[in-house]
Tab-separated table of N, CA and C and ligand atoms in Angstrom:
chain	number	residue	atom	x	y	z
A	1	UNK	N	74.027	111.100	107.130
A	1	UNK	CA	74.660	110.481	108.290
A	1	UNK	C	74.455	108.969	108.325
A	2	UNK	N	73.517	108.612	107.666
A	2	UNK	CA	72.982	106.924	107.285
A	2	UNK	C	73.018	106.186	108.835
A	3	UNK	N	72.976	105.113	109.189
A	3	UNK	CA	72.628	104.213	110.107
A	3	UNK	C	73.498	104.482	111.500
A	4	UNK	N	74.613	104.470	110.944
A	4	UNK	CA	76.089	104.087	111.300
A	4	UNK	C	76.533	105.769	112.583
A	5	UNK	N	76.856	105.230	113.449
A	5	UNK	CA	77.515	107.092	113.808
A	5	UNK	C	78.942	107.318	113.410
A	6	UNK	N	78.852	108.087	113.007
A	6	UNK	CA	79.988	108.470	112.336
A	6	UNK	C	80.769	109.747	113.142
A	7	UNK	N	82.403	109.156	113.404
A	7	UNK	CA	82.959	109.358	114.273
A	7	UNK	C	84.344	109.565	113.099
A	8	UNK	N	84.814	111.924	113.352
A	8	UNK	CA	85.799	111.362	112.844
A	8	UNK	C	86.743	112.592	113.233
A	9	UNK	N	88.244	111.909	113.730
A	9	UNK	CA	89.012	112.007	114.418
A	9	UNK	C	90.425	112.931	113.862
A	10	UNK	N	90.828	114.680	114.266
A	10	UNK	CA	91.228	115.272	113.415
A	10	UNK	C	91.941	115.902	114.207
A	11	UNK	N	93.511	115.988	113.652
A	11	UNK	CA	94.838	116.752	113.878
A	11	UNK	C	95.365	117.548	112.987
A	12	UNK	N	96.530	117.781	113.196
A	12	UNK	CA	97.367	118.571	111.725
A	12	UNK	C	97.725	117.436	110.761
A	13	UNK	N	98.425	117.186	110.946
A	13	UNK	CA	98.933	116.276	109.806
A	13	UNK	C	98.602	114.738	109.918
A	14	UNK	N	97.885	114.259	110.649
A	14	UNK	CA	97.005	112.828	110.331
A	14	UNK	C	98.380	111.637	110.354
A	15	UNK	N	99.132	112.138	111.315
A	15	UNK	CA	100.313	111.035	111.535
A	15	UNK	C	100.218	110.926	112.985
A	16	UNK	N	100.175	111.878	113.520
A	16	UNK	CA	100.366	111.275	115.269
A	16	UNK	C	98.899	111.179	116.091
A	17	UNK	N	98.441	112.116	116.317
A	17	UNK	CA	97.499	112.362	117.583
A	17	UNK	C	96.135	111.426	117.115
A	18	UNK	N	95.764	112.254	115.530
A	18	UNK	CA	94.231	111.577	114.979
A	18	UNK	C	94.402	109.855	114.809
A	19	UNK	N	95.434	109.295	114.237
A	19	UNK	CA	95.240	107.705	114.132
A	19	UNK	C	94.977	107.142	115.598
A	20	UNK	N	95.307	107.645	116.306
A	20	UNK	CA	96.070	107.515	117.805
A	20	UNK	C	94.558	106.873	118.407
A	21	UNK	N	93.805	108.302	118.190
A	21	UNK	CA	92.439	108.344	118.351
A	21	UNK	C	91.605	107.442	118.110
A	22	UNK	N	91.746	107.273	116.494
A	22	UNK	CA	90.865	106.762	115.614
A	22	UNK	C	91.049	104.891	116.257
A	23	UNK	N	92.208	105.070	116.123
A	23	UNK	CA	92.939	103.566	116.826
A	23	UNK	C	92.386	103.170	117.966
A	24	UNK	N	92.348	103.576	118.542
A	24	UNK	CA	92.185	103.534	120.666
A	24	UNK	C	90.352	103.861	120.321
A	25	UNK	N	89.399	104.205	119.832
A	25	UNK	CA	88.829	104.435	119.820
A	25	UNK	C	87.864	103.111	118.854
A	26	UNK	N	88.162	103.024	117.907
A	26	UNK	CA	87.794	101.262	117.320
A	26	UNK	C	88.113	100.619	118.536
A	27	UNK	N	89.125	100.356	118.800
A	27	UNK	CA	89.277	99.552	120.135
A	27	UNK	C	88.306	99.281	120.747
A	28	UNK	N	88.551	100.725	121.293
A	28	UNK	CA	86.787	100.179	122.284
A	28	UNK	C	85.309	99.646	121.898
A	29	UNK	N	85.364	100.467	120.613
A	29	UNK	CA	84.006	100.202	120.171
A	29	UNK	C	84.271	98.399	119.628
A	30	UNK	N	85.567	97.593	119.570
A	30	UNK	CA	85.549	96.661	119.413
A	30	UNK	C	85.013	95.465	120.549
A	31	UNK	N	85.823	96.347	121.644
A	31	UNK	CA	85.753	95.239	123.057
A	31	UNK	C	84.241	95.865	123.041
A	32	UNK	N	83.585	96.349	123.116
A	32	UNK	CA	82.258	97.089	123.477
A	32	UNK	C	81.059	96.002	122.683
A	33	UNK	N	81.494	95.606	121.827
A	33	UNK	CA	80.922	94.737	120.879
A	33	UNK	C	80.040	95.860	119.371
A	34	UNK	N	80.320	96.621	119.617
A	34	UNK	CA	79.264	97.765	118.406
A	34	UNK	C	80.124	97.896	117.477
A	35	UNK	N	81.053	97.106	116.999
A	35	UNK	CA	81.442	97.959	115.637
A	35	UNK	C	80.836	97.826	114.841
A	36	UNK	N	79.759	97.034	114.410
A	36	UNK	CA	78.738	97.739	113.456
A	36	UNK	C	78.162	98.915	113.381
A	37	UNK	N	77.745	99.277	114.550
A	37	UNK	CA	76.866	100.634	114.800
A	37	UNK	C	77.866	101.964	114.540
A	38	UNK	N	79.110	101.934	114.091
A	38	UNK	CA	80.432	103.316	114.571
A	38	UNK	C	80.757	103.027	113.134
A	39	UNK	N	81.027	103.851	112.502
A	39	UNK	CA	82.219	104.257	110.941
A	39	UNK	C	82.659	105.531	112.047
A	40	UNK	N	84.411	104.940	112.057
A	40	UNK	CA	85.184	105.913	112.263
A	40	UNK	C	86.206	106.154	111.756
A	41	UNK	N	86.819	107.316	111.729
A	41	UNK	CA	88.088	107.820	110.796
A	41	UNK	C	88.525	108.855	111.267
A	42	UNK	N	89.894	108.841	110.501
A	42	UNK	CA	90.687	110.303	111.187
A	42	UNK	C	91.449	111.243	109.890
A	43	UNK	N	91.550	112.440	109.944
A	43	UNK	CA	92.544	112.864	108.986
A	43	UNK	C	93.220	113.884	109.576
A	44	UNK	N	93.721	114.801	108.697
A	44	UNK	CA	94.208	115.913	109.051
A	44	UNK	C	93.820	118.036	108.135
A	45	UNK	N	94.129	118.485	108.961
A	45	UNK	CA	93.852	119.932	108.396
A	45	UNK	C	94.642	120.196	107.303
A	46	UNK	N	96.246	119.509	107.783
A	46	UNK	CA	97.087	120.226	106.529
A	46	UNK	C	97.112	118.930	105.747
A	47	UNK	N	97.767	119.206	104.486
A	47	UNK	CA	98.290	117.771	103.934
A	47	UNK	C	99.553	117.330	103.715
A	48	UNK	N	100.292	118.254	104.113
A	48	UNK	CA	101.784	118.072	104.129
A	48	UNK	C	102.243	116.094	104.057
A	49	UNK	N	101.582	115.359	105.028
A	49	UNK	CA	102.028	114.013	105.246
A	49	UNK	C	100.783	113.209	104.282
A	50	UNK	N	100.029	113.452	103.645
A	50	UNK	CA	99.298	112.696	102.600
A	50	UNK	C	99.595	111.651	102.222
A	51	UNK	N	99.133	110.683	102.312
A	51	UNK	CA	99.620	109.062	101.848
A	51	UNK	C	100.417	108.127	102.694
A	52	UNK	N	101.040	108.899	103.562
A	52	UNK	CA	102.147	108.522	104.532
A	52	UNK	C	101.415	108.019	105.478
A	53	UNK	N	102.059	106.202	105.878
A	53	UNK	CA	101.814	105.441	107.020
A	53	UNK	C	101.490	106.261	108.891
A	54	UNK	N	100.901	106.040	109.662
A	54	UNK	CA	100.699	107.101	110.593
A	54	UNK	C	102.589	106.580	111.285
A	55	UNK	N	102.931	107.530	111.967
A	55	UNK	CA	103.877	108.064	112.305
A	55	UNK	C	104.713	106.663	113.380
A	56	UNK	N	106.051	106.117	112.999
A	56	UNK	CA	106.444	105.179	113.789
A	56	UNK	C	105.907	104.947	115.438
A	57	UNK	N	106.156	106.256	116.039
A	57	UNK	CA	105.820	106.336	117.213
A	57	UNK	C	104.576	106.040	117.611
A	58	UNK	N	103.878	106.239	116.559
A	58	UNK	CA	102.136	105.984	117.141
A	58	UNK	C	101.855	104.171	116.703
A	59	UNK	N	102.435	104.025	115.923
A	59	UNK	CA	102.685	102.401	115.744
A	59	UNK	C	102.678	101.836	116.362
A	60	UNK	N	104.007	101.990	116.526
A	60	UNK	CA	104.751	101.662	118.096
A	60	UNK	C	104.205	100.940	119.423
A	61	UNK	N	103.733	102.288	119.747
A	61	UNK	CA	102.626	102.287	120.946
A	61	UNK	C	101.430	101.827	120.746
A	62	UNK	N	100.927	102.196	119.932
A	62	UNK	CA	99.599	101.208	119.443
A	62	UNK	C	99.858	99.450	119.601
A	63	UNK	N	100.740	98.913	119.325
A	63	UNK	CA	101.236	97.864	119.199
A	63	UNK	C	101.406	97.304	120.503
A	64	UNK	N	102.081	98.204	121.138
A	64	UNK	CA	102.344	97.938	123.082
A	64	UNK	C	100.975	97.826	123.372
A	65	UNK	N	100.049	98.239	122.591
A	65	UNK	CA	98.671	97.972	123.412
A	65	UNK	C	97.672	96.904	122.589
A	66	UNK	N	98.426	95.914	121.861
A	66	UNK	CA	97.839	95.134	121.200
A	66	UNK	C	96.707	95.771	120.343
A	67	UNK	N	96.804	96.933	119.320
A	67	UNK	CA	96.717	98.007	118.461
A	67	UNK	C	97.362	97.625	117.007
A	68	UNK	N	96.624	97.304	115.657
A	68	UNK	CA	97.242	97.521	114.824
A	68	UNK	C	96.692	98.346	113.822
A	69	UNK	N	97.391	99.349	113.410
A	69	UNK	CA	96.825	100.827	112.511
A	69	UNK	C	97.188	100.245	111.303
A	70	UNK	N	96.436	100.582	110.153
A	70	UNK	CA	97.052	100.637	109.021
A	70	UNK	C	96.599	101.913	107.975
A	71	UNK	N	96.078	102.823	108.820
A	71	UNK	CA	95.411	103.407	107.782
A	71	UNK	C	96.763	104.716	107.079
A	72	UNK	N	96.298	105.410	106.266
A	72	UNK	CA	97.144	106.606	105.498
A	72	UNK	C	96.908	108.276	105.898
A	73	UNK	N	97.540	108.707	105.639
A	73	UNK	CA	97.074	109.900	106.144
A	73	UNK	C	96.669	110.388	105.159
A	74	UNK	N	95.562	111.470	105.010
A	74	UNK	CA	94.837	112.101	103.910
A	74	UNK	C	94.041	113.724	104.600
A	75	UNK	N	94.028	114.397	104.216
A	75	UNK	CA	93.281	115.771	104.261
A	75	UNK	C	91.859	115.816	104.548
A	76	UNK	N	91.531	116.266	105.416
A	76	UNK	CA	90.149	116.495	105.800
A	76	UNK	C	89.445	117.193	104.746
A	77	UNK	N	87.985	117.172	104.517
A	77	UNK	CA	87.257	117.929	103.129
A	77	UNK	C	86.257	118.669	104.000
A	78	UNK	N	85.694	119.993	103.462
A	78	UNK	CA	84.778	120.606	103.547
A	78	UNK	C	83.343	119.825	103.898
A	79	UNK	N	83.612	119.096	102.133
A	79	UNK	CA	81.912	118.434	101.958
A	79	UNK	C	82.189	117.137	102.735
A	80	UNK	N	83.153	116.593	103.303
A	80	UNK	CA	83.120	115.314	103.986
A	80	UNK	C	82.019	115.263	105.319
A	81	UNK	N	82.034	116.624	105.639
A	81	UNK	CA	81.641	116.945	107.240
A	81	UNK	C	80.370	116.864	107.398
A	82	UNK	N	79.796	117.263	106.512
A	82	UNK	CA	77.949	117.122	106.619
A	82	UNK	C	77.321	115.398	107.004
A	83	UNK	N	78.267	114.608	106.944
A	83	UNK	CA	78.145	112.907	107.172
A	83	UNK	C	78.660	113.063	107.948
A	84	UNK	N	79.031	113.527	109.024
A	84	UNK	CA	79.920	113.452	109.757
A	84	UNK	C	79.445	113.766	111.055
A	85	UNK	N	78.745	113.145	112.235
A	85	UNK	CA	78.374	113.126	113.730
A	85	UNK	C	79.233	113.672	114.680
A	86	UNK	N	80.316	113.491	115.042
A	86	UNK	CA	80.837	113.481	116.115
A	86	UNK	C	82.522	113.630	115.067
A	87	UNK	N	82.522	115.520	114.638
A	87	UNK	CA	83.973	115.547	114.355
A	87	UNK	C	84.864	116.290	115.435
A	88	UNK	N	85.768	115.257	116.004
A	88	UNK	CA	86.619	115.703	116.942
A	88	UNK	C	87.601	115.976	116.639
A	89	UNK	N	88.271	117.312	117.484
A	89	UNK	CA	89.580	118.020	117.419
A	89	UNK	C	90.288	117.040	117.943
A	90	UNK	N	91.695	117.168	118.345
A	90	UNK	CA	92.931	117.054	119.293
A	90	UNK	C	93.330	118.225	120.164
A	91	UNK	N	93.358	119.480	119.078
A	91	UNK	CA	93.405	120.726	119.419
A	91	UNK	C	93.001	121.898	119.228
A	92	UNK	N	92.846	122.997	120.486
A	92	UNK	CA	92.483	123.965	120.075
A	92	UNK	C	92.533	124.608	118.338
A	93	UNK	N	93.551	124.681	117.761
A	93	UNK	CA	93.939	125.373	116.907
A	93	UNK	C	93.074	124.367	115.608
A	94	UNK	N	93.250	122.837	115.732
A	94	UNK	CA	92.347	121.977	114.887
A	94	UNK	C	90.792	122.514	114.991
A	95	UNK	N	90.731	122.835	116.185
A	95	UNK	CA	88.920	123.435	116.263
A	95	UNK	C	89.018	124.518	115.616
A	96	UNK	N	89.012	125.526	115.798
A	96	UNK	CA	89.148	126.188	114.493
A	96	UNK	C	89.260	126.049	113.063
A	97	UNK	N	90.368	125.584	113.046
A	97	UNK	CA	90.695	125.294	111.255
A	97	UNK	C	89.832	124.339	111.261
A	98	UNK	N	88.658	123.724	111.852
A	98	UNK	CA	87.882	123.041	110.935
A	98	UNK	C	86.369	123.665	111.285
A	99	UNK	N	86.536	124.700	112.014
A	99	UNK	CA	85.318	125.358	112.192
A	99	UNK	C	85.202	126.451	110.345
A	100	UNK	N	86.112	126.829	110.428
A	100	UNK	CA	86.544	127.842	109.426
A	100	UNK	C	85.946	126.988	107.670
A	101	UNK	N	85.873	125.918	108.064
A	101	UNK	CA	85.706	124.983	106.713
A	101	UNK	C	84.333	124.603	106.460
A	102	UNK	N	83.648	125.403	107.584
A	102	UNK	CA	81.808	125.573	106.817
A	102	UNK	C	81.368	126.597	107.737
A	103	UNK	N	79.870	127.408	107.091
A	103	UNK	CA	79.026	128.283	107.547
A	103	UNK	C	77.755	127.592	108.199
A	104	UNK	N	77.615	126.520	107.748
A	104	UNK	CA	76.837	125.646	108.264
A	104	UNK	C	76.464	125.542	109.707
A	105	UNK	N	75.734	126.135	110.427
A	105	UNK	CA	75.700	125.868	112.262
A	105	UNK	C	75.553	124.567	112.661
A	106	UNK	N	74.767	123.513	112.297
A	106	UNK	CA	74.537	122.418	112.608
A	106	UNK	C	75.644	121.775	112.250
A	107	UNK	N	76.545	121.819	111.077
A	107	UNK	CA	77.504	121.100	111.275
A	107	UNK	C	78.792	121.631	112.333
A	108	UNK	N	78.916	123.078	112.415
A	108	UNK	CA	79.627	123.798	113.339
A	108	UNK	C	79.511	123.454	114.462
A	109	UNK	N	78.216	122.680	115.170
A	109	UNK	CA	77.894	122.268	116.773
A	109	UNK	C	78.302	120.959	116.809
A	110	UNK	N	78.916	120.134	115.565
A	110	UNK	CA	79.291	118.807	115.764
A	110	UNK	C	80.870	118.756	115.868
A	111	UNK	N	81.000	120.051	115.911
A	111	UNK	CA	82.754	119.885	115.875
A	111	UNK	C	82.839	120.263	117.482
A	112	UNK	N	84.345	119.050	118.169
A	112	UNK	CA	84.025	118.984	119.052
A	112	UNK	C	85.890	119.006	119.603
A	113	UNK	N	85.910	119.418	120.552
A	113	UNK	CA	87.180	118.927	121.080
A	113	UNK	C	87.648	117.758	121.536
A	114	UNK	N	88.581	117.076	121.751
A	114	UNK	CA	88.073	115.413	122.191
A	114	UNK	C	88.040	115.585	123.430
A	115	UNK	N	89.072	116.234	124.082
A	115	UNK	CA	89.142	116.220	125.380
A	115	UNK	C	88.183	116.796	126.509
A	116	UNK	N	87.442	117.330	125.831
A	116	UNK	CA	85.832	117.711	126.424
A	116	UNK	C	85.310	116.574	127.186
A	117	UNK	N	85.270	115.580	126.466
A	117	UNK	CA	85.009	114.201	127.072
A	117	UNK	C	85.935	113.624	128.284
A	118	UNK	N	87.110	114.566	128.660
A	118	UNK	CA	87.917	113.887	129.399
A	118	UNK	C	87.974	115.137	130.660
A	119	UNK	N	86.937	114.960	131.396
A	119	UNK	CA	86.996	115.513	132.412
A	119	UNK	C	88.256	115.559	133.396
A	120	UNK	N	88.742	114.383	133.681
A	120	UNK	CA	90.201	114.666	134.541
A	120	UNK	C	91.170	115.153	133.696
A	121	UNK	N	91.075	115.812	132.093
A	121	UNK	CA	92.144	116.283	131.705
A	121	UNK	C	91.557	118.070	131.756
A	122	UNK	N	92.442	118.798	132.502
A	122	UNK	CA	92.379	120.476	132.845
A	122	UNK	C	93.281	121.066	131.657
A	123	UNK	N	93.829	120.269	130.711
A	123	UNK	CA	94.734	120.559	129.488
A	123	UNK	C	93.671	120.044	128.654
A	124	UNK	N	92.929	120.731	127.833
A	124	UNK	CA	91.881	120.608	126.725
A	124	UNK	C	92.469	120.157	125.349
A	125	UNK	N	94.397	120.395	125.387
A	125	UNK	CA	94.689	120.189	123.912
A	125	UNK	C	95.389	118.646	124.082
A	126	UNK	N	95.096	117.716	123.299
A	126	UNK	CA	96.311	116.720	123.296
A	126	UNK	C	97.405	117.321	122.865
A	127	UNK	N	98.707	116.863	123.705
A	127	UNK	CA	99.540	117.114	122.996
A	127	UNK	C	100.608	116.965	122.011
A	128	UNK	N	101.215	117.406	121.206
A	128	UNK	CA	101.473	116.835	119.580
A	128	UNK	C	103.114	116.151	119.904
A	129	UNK	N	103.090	114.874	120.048
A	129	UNK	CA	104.140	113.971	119.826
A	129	UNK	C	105.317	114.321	119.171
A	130	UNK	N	104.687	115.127	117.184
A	130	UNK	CA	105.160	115.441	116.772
A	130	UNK	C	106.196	116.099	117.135
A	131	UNK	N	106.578	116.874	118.196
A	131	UNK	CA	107.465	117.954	118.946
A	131	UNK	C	108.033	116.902	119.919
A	132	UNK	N	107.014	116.422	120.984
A	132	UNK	CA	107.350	116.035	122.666
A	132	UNK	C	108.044	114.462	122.380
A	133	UNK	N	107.610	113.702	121.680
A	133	UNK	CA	108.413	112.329	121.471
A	133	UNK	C	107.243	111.294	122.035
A	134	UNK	N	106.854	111.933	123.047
A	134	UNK	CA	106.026	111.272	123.931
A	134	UNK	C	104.799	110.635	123.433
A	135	UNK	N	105.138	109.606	122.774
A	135	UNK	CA	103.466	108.797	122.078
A	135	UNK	C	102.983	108.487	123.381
A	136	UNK	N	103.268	107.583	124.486
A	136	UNK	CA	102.907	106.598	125.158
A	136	UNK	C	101.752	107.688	125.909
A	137	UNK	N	102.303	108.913	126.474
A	137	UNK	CA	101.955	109.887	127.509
A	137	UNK	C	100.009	110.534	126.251
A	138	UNK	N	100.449	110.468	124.730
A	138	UNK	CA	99.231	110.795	124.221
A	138	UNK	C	98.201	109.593	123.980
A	139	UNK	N	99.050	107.942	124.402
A	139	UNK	CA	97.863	107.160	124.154
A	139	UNK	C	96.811	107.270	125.664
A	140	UNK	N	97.488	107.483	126.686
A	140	UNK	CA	96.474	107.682	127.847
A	140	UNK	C	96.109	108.871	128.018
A	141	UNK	N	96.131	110.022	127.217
A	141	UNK	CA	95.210	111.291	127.270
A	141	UNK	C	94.298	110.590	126.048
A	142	UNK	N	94.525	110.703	125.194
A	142	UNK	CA	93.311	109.996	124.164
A	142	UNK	C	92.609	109.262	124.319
A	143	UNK	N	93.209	107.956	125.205
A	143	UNK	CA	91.925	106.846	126.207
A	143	UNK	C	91.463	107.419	126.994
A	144	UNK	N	91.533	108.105	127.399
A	144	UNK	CA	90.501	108.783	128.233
A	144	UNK	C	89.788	110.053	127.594
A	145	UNK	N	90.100	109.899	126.605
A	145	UNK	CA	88.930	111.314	125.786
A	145	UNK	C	87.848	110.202	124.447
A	146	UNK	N	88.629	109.129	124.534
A	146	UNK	CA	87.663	108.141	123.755
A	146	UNK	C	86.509	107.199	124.306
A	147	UNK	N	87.298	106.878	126.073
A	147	UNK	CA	86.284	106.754	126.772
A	147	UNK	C	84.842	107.434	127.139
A	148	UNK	N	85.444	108.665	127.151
A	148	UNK	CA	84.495	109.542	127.549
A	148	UNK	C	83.150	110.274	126.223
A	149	UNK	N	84.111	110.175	125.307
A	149	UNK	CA	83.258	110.301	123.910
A	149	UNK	C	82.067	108.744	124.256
A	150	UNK	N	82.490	107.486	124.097
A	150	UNK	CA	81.923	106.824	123.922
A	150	UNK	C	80.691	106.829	124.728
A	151	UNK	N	80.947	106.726	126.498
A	151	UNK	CA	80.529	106.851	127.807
A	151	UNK	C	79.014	108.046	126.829
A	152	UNK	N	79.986	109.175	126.407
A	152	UNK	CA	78.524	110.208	125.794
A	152	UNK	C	77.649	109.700	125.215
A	153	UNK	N	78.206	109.148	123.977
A	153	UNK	CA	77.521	108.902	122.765
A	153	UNK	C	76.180	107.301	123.115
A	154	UNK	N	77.085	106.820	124.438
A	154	UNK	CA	75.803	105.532	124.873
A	154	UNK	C	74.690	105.951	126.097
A	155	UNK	N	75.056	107.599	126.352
A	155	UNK	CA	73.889	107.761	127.062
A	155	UNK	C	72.827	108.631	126.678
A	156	UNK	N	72.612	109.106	125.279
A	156	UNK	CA	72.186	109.707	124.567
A	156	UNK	C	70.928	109.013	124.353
B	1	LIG	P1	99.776	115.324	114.207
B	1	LIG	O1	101.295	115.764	114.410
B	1	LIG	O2	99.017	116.582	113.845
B	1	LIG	O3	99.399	114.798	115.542
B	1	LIG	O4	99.744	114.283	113.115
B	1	LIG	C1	102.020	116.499	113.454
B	1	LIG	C2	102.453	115.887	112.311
B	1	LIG	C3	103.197	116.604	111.402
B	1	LIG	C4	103.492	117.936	111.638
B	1	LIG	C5	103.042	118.551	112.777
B	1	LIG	C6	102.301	117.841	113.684
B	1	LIG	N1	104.273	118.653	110.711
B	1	LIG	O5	104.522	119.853	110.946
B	1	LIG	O6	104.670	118.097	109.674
């Protein structure tokens, strides 16, 4: 796990919801002043979108919020996870498929939903753009599940 907490941020296909995250979530830890102390990242379960820029829409909006992404999309790993502090879902169905990817308990108790952290959200799943269109509506469910991650992780 080395110095650093390691924070990392996971959907289906690593184009909409996880950069979203990963994005809005540097953010803060930027204005916060700690980005030394955070390595964070995002991928995805499937790999269908591998290599591919994160998704116009999440750009987009990232951008409306003085946000610039550049990262790729790439496949989540088995052995990645054992370095890995604080791996957050988007969704139910992501918690799983990445529970399913070790026997390990200690790493199994670090997988997390994001929205756990977001007490005023009673909808536990973000929801996937991919379908709804709606980036703008997933950057303020995600700020408020990155807030609340963070809010955790500094009272620890
Ligand atoms: P994401 O959204 O998991 O938030 O990146 C999706 C991206 C691609 C697909 C589904 C969801 N897809 O079926 O290709």
């Amino acid at each position: 796990m080395g110095n650093k907490i390691n924070v990392l941020m996971v959907c289906l296909g690593n184009i909409c919801r996880s950069p979203m995250a990963e994005a809005v979530f540097q953010d803060l830890i930027n204005q916060a002043g700690l980005s030394d102390q955070f390595q964070i990242d995002s991928a995805g379960t499937a790999r269908y979108h591998v290599g591919e820029p994160a998704h116009i829409g999440t750009r987009q909006t990232l951008a409306q919020h003085g946000i610039t992404y550049m990262g790729k999309a790439r496949q989540v790993t088995a052995s990645e996870l054992s370095a890995v502090d604080y791996i957050m879902a988007m969704d139910s169905e992501n918690l799983s498929d990445l529970k399913a990817l070790t026997r390990d308990r200690t790493i199994k108790e670090r997988i997390h939903l994001l929205l756990e952290f977001a007490p005023s959200r009673s909808n536990k799943d973000v929801p996937d753009p991919y379908y709804t269109g709606n980036f703008e509506n997933v950057y303020q469910i995600v700020k408020d599940g990155c807030a609340g991650l963070l809010k955790h992780i500094l009272a620890l």
